[in-house]
PDB file of C-alpha atoms in Angstrom:
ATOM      1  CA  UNK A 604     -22.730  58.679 -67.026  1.00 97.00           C
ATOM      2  CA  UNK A 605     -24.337  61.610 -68.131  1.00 98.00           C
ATOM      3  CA  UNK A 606     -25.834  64.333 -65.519  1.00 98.00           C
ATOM      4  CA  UNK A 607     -28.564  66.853 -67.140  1.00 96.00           C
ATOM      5  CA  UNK A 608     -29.311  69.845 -64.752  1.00 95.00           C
ATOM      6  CA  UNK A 609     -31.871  72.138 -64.893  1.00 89.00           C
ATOM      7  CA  UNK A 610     -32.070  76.193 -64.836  1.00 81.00           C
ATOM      8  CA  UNK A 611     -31.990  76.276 -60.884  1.00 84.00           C
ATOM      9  CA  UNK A 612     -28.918  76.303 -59.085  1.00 88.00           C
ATOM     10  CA  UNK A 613     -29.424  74.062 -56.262  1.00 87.00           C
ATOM     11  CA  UNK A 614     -29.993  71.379 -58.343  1.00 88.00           C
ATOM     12  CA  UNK A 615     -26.809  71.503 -60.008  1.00 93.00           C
ATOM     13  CA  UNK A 616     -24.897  72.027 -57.045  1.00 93.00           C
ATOM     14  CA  UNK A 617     -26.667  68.593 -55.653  1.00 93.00           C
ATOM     15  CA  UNK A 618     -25.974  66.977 -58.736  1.00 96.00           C
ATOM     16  CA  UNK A 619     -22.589  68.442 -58.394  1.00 96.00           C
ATOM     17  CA  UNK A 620     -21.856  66.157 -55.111  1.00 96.00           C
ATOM     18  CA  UNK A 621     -22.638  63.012 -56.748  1.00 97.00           C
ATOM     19  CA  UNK A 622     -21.050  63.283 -60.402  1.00 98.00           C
ATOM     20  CA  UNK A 623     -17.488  64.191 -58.345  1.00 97.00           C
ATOM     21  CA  UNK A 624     -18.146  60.745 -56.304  1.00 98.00           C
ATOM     22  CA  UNK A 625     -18.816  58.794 -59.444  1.00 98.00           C
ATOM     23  CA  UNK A 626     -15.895  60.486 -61.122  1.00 98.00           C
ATOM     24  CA  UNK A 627     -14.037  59.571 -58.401  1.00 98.00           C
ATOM     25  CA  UNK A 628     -14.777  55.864 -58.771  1.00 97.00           C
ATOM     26  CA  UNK A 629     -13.304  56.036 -62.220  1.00 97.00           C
ATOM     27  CA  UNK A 630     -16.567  56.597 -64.183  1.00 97.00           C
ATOM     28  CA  UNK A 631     -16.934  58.982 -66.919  1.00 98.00           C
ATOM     29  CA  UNK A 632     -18.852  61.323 -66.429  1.00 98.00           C
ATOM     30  CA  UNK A 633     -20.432  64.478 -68.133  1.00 98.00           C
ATOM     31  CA  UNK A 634     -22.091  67.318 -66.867  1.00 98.00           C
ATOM     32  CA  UNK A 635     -24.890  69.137 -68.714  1.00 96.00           C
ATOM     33  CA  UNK A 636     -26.340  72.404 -67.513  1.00 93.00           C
ATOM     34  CA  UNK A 637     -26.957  76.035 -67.528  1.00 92.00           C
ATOM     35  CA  UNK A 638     -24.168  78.123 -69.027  1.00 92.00           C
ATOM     36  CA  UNK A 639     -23.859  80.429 -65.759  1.00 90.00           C
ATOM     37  CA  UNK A 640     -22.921  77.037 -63.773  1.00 91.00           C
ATOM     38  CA  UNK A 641     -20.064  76.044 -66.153  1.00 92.00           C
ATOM     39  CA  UNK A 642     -17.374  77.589 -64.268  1.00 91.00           C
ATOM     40  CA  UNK A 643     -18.260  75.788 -60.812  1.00 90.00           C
ATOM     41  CA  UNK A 644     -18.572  72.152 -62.980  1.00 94.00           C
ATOM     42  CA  UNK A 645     -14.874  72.922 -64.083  1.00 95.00           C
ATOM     43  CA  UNK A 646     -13.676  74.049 -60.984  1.00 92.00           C
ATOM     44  CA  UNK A 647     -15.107  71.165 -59.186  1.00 94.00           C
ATOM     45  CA  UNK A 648     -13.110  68.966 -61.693  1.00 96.00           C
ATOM     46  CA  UNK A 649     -16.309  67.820 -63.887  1.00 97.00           C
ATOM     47  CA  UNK A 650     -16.246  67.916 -67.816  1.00 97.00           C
ATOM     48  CA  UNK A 651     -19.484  70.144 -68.803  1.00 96.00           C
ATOM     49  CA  UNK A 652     -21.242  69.623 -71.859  1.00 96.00           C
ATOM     50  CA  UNK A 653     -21.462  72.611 -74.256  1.00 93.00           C
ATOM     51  CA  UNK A 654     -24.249  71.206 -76.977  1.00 92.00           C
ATOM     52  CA  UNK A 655     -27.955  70.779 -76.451  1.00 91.00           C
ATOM     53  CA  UNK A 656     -28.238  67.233 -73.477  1.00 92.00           C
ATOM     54  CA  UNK A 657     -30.213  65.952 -76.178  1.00 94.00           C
ATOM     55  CA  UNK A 658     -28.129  65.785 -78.895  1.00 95.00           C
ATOM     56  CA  UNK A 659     -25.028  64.988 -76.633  1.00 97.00           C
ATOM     57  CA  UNK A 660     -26.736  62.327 -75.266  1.00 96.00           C
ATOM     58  CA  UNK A 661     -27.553  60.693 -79.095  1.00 96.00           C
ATOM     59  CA  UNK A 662     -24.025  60.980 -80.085  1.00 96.00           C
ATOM     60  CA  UNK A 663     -22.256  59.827 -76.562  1.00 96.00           C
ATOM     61  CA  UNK A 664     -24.404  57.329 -75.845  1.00 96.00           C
ATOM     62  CA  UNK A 665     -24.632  57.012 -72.184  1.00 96.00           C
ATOM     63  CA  UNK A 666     -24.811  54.374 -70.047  1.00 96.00           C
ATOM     64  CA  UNK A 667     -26.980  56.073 -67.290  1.00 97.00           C
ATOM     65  CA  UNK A 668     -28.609  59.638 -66.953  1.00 97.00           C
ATOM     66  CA  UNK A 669     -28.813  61.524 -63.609  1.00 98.00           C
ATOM     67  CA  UNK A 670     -31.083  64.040 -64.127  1.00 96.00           C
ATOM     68  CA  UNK A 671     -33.610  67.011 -62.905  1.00 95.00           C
ATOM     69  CA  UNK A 672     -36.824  66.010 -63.740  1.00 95.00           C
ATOM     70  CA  UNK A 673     -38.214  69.738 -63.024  1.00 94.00           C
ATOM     71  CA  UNK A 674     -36.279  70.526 -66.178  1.00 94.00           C
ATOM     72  CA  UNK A 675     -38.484  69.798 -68.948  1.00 94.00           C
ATOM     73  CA  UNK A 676     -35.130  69.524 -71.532  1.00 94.00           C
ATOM     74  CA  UNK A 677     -33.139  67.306 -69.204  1.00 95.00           C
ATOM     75  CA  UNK A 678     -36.239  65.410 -68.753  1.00 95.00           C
ATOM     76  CA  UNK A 679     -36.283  64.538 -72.291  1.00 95.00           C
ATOM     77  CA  UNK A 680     -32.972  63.690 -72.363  1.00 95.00           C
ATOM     78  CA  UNK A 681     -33.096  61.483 -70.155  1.00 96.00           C
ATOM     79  CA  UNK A 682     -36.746  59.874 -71.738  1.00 95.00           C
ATOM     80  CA  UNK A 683     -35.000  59.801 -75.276  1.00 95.00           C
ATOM     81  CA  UNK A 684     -32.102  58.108 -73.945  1.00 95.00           C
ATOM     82  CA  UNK A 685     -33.353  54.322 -72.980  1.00 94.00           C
ATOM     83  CA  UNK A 686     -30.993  53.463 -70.682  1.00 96.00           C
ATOM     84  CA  UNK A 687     -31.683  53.232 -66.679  1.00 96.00           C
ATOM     85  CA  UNK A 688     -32.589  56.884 -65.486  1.00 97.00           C
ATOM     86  CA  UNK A 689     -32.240  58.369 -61.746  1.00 98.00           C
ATOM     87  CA  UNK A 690     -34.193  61.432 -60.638  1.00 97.00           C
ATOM     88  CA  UNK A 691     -33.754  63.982 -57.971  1.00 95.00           C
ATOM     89  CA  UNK A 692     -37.177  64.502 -56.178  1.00 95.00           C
ATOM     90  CA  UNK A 693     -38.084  67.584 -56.045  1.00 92.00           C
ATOM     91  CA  UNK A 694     -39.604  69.087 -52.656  1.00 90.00           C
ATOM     92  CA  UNK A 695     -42.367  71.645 -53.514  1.00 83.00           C
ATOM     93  CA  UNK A 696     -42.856  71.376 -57.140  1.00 86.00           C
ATOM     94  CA  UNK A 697     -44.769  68.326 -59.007  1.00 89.00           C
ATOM     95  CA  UNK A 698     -41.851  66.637 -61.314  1.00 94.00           C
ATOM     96  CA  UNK A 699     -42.404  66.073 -65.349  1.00 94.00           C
ATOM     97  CA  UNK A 700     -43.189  62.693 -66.986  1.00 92.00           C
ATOM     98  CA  UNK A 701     -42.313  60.555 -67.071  1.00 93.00           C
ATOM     99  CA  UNK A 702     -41.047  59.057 -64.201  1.00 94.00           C
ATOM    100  CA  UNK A 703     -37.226  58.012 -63.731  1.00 96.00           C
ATOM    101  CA  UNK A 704     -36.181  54.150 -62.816  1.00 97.00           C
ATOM    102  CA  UNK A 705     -35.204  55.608 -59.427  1.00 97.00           C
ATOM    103  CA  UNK A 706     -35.881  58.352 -57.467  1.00 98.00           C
ATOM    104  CA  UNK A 707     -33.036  59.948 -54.966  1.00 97.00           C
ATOM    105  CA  UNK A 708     -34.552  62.110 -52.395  1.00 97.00           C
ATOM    106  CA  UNK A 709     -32.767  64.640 -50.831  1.00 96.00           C
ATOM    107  CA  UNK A 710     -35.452  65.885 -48.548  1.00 95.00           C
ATOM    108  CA  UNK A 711     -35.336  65.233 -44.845  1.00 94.00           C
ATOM    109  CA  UNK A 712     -37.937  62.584 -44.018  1.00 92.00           C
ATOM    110  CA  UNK A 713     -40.163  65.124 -41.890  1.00 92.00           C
ATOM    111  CA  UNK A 714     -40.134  67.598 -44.331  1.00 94.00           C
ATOM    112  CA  UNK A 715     -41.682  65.386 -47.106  1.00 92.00           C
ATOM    113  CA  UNK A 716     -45.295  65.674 -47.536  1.00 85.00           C
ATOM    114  CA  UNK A 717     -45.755  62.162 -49.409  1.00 87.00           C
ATOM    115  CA  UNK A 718     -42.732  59.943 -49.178  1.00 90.00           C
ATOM    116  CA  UNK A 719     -42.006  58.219 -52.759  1.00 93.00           C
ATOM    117  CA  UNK A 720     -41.637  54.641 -51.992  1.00 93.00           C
ATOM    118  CA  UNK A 721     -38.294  52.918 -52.828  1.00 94.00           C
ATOM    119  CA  UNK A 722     -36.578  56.248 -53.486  1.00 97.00           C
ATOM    120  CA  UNK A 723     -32.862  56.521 -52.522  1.00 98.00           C
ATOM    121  CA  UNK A 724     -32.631  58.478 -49.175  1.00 97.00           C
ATOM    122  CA  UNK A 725     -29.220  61.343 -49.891  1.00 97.00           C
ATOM    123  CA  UNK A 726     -28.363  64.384 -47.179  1.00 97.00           C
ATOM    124  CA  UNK A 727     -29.447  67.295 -48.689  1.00 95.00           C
ATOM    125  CA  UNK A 728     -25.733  68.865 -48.933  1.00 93.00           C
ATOM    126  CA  UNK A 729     -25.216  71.310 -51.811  1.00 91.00           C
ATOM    127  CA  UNK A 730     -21.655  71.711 -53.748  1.00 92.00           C
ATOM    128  CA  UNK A 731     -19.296  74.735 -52.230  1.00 87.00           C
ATOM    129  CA  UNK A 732     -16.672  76.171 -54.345  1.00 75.00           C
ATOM    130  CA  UNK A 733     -13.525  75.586 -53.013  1.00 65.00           C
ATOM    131  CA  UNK A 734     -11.952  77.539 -51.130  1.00 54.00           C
ATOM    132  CA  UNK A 735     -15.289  78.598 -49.245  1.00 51.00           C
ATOM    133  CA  UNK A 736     -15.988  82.477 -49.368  1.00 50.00           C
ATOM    134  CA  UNK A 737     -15.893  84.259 -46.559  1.00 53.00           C
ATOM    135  CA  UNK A 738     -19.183  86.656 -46.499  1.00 53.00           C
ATOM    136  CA  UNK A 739     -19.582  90.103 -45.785  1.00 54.00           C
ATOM    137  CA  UNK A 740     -20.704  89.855 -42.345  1.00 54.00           C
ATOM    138  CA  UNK A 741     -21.603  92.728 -40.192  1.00 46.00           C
ATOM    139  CA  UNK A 742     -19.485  93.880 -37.532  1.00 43.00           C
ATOM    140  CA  UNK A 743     -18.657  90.380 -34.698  1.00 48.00           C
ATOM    141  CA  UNK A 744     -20.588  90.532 -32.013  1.00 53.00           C
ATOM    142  CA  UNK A 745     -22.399  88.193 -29.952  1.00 71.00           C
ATOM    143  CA  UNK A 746     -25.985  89.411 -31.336  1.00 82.00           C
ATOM    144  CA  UNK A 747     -27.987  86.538 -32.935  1.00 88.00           C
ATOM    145  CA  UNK A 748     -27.653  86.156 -36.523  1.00 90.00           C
ATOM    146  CA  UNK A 749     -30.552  86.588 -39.368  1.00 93.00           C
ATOM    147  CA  UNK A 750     -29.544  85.273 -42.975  1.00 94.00           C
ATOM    148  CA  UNK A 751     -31.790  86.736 -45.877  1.00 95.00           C
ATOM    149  CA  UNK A 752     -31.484  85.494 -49.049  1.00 94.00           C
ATOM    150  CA  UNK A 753     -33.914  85.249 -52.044  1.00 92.00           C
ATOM    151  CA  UNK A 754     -35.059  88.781 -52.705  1.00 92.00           C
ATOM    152  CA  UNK A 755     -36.408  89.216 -55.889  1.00 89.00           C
ATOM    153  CA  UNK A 756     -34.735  91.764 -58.085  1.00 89.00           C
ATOM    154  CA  UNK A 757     -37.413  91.113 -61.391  1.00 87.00           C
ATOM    155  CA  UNK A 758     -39.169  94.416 -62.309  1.00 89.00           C
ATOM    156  CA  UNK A 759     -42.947  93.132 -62.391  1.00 90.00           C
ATOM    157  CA  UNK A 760     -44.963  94.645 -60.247  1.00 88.00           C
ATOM    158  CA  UNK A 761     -44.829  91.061 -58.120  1.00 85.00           C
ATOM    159  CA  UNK A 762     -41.481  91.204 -57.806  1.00 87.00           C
ATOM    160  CA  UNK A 763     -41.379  94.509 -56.645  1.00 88.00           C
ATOM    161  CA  UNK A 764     -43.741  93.817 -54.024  1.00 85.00           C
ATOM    162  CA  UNK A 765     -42.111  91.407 -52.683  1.00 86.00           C
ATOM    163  CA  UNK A 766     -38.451  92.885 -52.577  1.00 89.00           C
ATOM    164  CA  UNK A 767     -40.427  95.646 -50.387  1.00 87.00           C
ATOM    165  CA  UNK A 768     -41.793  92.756 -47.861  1.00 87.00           C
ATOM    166  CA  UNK A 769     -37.828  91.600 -47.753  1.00 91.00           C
ATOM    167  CA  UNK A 770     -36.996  95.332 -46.697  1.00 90.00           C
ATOM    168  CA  UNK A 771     -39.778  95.126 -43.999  1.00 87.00           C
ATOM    169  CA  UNK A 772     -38.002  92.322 -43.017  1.00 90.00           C
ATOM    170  CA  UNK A 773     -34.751  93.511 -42.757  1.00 92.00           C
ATOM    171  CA  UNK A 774     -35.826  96.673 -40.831  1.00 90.00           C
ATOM    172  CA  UNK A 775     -37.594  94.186 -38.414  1.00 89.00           C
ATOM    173  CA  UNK A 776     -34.368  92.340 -38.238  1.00 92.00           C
ATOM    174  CA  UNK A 777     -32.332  95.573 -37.055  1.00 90.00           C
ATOM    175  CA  UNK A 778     -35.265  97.100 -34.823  1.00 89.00           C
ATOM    176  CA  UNK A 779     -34.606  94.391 -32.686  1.00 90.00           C
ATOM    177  CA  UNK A 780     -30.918  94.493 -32.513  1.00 90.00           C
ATOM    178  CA  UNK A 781     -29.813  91.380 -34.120  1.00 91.00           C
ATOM    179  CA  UNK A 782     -27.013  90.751 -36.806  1.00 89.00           C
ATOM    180  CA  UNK A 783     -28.378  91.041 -39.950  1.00 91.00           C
ATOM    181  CA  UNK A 784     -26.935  89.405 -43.167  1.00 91.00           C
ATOM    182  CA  UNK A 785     -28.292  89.251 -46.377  1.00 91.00           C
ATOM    183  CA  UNK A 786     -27.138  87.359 -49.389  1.00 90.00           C
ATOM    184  CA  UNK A 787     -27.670  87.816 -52.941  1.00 87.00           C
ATOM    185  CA  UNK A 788     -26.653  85.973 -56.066  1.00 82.00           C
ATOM    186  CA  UNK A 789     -27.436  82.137 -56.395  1.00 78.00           C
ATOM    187  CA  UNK A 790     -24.535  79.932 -54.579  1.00 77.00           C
ATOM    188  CA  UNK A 791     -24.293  80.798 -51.155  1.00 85.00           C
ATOM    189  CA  UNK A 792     -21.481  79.455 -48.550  1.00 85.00           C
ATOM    190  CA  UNK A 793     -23.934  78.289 -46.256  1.00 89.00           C
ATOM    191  CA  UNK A 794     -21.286  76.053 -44.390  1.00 87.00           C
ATOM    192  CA  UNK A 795     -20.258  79.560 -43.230  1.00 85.00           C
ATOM    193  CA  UNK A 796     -22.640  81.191 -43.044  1.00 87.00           C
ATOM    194  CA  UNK A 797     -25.381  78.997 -41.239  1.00 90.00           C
ATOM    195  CA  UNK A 798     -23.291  77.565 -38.970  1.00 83.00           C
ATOM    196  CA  UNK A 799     -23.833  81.277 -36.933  1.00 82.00           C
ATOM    197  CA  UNK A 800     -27.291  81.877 -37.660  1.00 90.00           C
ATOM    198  CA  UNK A 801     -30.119  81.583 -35.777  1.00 91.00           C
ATOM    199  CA  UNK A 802     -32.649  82.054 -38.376  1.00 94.00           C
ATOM    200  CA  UNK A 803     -33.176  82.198 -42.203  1.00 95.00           C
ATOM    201  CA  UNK A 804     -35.321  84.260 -44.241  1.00 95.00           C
ATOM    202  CA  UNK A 805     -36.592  82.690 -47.694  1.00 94.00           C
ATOM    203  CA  UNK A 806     -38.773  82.801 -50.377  1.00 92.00           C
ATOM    204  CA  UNK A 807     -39.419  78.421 -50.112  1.00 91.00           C
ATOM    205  CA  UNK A 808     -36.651  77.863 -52.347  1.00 90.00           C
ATOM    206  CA  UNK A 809     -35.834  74.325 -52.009  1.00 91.00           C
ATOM    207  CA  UNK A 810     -32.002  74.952 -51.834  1.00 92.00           C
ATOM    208  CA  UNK A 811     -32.895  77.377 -48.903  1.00 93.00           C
ATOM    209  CA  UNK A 812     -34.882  75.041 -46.977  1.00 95.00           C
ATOM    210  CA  UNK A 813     -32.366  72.444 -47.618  1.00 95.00           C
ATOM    211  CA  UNK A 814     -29.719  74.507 -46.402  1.00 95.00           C
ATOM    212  CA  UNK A 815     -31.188  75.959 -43.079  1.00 95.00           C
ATOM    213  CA  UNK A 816     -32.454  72.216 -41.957  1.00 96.00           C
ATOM    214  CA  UNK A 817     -29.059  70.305 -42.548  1.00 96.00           C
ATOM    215  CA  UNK A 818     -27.224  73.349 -40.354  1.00 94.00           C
ATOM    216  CA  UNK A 819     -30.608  73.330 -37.501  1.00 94.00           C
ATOM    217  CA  UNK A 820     -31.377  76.646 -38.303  1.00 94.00           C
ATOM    218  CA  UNK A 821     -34.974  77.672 -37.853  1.00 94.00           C
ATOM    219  CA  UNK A 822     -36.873  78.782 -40.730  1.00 95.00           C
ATOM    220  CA  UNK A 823     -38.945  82.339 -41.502  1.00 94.00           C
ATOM    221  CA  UNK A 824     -40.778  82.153 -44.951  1.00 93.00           C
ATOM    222  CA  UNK A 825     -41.696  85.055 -47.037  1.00 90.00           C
ATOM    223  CA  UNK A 826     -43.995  82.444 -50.191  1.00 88.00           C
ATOM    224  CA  UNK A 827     -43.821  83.450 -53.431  1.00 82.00           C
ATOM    225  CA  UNK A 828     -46.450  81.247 -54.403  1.00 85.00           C
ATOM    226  CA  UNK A 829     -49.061  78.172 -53.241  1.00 87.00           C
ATOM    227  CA  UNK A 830     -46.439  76.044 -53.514  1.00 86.00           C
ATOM    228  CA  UNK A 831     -44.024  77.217 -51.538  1.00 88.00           C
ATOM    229  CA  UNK A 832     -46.849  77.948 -49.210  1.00 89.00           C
ATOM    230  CA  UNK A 833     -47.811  74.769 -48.816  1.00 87.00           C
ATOM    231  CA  UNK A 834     -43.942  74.115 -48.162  1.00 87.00           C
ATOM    232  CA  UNK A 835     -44.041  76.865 -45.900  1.00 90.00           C
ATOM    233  CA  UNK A 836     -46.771  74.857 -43.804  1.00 91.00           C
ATOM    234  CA  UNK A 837     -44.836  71.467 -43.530  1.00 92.00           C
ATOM    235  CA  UNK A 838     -42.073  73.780 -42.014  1.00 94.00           C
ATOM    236  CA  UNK A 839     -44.338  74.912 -39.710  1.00 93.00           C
ATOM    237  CA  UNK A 840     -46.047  71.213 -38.879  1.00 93.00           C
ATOM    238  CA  UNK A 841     -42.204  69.987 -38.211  1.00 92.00           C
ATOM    239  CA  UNK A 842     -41.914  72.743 -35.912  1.00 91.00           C
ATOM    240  CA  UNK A 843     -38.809  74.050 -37.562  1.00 93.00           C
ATOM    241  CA  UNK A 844     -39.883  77.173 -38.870  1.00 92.00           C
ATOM    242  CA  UNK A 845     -43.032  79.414 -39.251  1.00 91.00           C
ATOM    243  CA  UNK A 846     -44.736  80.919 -42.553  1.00 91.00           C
ATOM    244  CA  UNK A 847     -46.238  84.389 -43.200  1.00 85.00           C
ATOM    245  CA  UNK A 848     -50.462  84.492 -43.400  1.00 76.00           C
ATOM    246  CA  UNK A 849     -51.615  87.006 -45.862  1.00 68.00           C
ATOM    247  CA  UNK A 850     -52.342  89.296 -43.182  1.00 67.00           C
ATOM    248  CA  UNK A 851     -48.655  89.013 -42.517  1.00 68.00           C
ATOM    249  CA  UNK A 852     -47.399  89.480 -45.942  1.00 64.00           C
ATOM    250  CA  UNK A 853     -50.055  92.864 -46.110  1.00 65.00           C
ATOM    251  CA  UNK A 854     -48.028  95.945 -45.454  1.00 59.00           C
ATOM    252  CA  UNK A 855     -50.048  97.368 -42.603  1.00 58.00           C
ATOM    253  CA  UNK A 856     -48.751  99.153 -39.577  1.00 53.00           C
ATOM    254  CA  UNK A 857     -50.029  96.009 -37.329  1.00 54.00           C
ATOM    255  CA  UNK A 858     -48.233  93.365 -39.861  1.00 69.00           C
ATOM    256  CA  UNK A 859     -45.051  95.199 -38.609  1.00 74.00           C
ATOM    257  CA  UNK A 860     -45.172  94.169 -34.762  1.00 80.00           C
ATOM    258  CA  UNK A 861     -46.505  90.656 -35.449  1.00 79.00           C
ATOM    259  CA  UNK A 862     -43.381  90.351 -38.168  1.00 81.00           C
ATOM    260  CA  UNK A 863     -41.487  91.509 -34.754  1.00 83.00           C
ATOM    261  CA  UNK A 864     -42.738  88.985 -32.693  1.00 84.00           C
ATOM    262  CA  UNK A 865     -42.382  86.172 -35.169  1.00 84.00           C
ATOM    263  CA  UNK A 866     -38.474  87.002 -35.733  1.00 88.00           C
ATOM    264  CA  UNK A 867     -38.276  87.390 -31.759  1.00 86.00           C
ATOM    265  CA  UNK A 868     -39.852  83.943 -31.265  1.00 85.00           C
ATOM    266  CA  UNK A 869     -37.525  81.729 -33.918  1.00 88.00           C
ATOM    267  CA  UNK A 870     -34.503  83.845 -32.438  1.00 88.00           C
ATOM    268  CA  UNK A 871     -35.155  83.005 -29.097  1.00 83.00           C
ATOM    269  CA  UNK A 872     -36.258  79.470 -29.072  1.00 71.00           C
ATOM    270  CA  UNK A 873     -39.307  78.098 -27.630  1.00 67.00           C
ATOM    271  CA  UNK A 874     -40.002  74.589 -29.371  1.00 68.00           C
ATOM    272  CA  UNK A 875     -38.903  75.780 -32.673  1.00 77.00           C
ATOM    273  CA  UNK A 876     -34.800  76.311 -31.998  1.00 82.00           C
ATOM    274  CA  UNK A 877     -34.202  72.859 -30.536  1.00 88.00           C
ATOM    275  CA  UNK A 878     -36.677  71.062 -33.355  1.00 91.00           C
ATOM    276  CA  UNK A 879     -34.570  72.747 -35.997  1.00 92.00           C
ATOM    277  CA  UNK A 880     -30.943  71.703 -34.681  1.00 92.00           C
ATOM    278  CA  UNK A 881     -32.816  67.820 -33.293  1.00 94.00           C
ATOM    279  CA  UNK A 882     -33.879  67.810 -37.623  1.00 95.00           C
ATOM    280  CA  UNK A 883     -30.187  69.297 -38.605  1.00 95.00           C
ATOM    281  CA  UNK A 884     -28.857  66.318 -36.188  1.00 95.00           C
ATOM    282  CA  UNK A 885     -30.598  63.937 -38.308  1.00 96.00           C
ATOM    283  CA  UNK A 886     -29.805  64.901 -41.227  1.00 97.00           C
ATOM    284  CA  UNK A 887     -25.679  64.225 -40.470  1.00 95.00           C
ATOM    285  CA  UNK A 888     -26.704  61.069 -39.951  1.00 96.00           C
ATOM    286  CA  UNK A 889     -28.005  60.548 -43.433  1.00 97.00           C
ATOM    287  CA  UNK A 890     -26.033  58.829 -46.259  1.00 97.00           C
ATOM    288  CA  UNK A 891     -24.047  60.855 -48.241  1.00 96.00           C
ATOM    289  CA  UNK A 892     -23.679  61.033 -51.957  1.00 97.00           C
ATOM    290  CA  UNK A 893     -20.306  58.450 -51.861  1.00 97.00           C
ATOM    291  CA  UNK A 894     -22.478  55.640 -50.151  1.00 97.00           C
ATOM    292  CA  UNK A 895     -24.998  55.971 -53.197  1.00 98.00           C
ATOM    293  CA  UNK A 896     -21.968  54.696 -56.071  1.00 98.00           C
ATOM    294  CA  UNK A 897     -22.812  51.140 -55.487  1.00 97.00           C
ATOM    295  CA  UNK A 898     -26.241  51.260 -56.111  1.00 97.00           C
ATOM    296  CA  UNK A 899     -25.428  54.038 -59.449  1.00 97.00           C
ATOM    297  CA  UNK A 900     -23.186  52.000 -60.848  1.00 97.00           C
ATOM    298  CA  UNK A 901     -25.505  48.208 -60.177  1.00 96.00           C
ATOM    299  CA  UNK A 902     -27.948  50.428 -62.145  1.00 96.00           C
ATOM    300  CA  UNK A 903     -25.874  51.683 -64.994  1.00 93.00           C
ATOM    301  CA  UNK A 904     -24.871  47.597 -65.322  1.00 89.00           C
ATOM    302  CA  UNK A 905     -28.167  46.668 -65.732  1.00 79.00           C
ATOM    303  CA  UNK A 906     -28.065  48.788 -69.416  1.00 65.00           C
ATOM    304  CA  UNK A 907     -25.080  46.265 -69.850  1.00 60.00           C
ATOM    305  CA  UNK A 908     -26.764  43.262 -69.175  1.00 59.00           C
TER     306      UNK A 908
END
């Protein structure tokens, strides 16, 4: 079985879960993906492929590609490779063509703006390297907790703008007294670190949102685009999180105390602290990636057959 991940690194670390499982099984497996995510596929006991997915896939010959169909060469792979084909859906972003024999989706049913019919339902848990990390927290206290993560560090002027509106975030964050931590890089121990938060601060990165509604943690969005606006706003219809207007996102003086009083609200509760940790309830009670190795490896047989 041959898994094809993309550029981002949530994907891989979801793909991550369910290659070990199949492994596990007594499958072979093989990993394809972005050179910068080699070391966690070896360390979590995977095989990674070092040639193009294409032409690995033409001389290996799989029996069944897992693969993420926002990447447009491990989409290809996967077309090229005629045998049964299984897709992770993505959750703000339109996926390539074509379409896979089988969708999993890892998105929490309330969160999904058009359910895909038939698609295999997966909790949305991401790959930690073992042993977990301990962050660098701020002094212990019993302050409420808000994560950042996602600030951009590009140079265009977009990115710059936005790293500013993170800043204005943090020093809303501390102006109210609350624990402030902020993460950088692109694998995050969120089993630590989400566990004591009461709120996250994102950009709409699907790992992100993933992350903060399988822990119950209530969501603030900073978008960096219509897309993750518009995933900002089914956040906001679950009641699990809110996202910044334009007139937030400005830079005035006023933006300031209404970025104040949204941070005050998702700290301390009102309907939107015990809709997040009712949806992170939920989510526990979803199948994980080991229940899905029946149904993988009925599908792989079919190429048999």
């Amino acid at each position: 079985m041959l898994f094809s991940a993309g550029l981002g690194m949530s994907a891989v670390l979801r793909l991550v879960l369910l290659a070990r499982e199949l492994q596990a099984a007594g499958h072979e497996v093989r990993f394809s993906g972005p050179a910068r995510a080699r070391h966690r596929v070896v360390r979590a006991g995977l095989v990674p492929v070092l040639a193009a997915p294409q032409q690995f896939s033409r001389a290996w010959r799989p029996d069944l590609v897992v693969h993420d169909p926002l990447c447009p060469d491990s989409t290809a792979t996967a077309a090229e490779s005629g045998v049964p084909t299984i897709g992770y859906l993505p959750y703000a972003h339109a996926p390539l063509s074509p379409r896979p024999t089988v969708w999993i989706d890892p998105c929490p049913p309330p969160l999904r703006e058009r359910p895909e019919p038939g698609a295999w339902q997966v909790r949305c848990d991401a790959y930690e390297l073992p042993p977990q990390p301990t962050p660098q927290l701020t002094e212990l206290s019993l302050l409420p907790r808000v994560c950042i993560t996602g600030v951009p560090t590009g140079t265009r002027p977009e990115d710059r703008r936005r790293a500013r509106l993170f800043r204005r975030v943090a020093e809303g964050v501390e102006s109210l007294g609350l624990q402030l931590v902020v993460l950088t890089g692109d694998a995050h121990p969120w089993s630590v670190v989400l566990r004591g938060s009461a709120v996250i601060v994102h950009g709409g990165e699907e790992g992100s949102v993933y992350a903060a509604a399988r822990y119950g943690v209530s969501q603030l969005l900073l978008p960096a685009g219509e897309e993750e606006r518009r995933a900002g706003k089914r956040l906001e219809q679950a009641g699990i999180g809110l996202c910044l207007s334009d007139d937030d996102l400005a830079g005035a003086a006023s933006s300031m105390l209404r970025l104040r009083f949204h941070l005050a609200e998702l700290v301390n509760g009102g309907r939107l602290l015990p809709a997040a940790a009712e949806l992170g309830r939920s989510i526990a009670r979803m199948p994980q990636p080991a229940e899905l190795v029946h149904r993988v490896e009925a599908l792989a047989r079919q190429q048999g057959n």
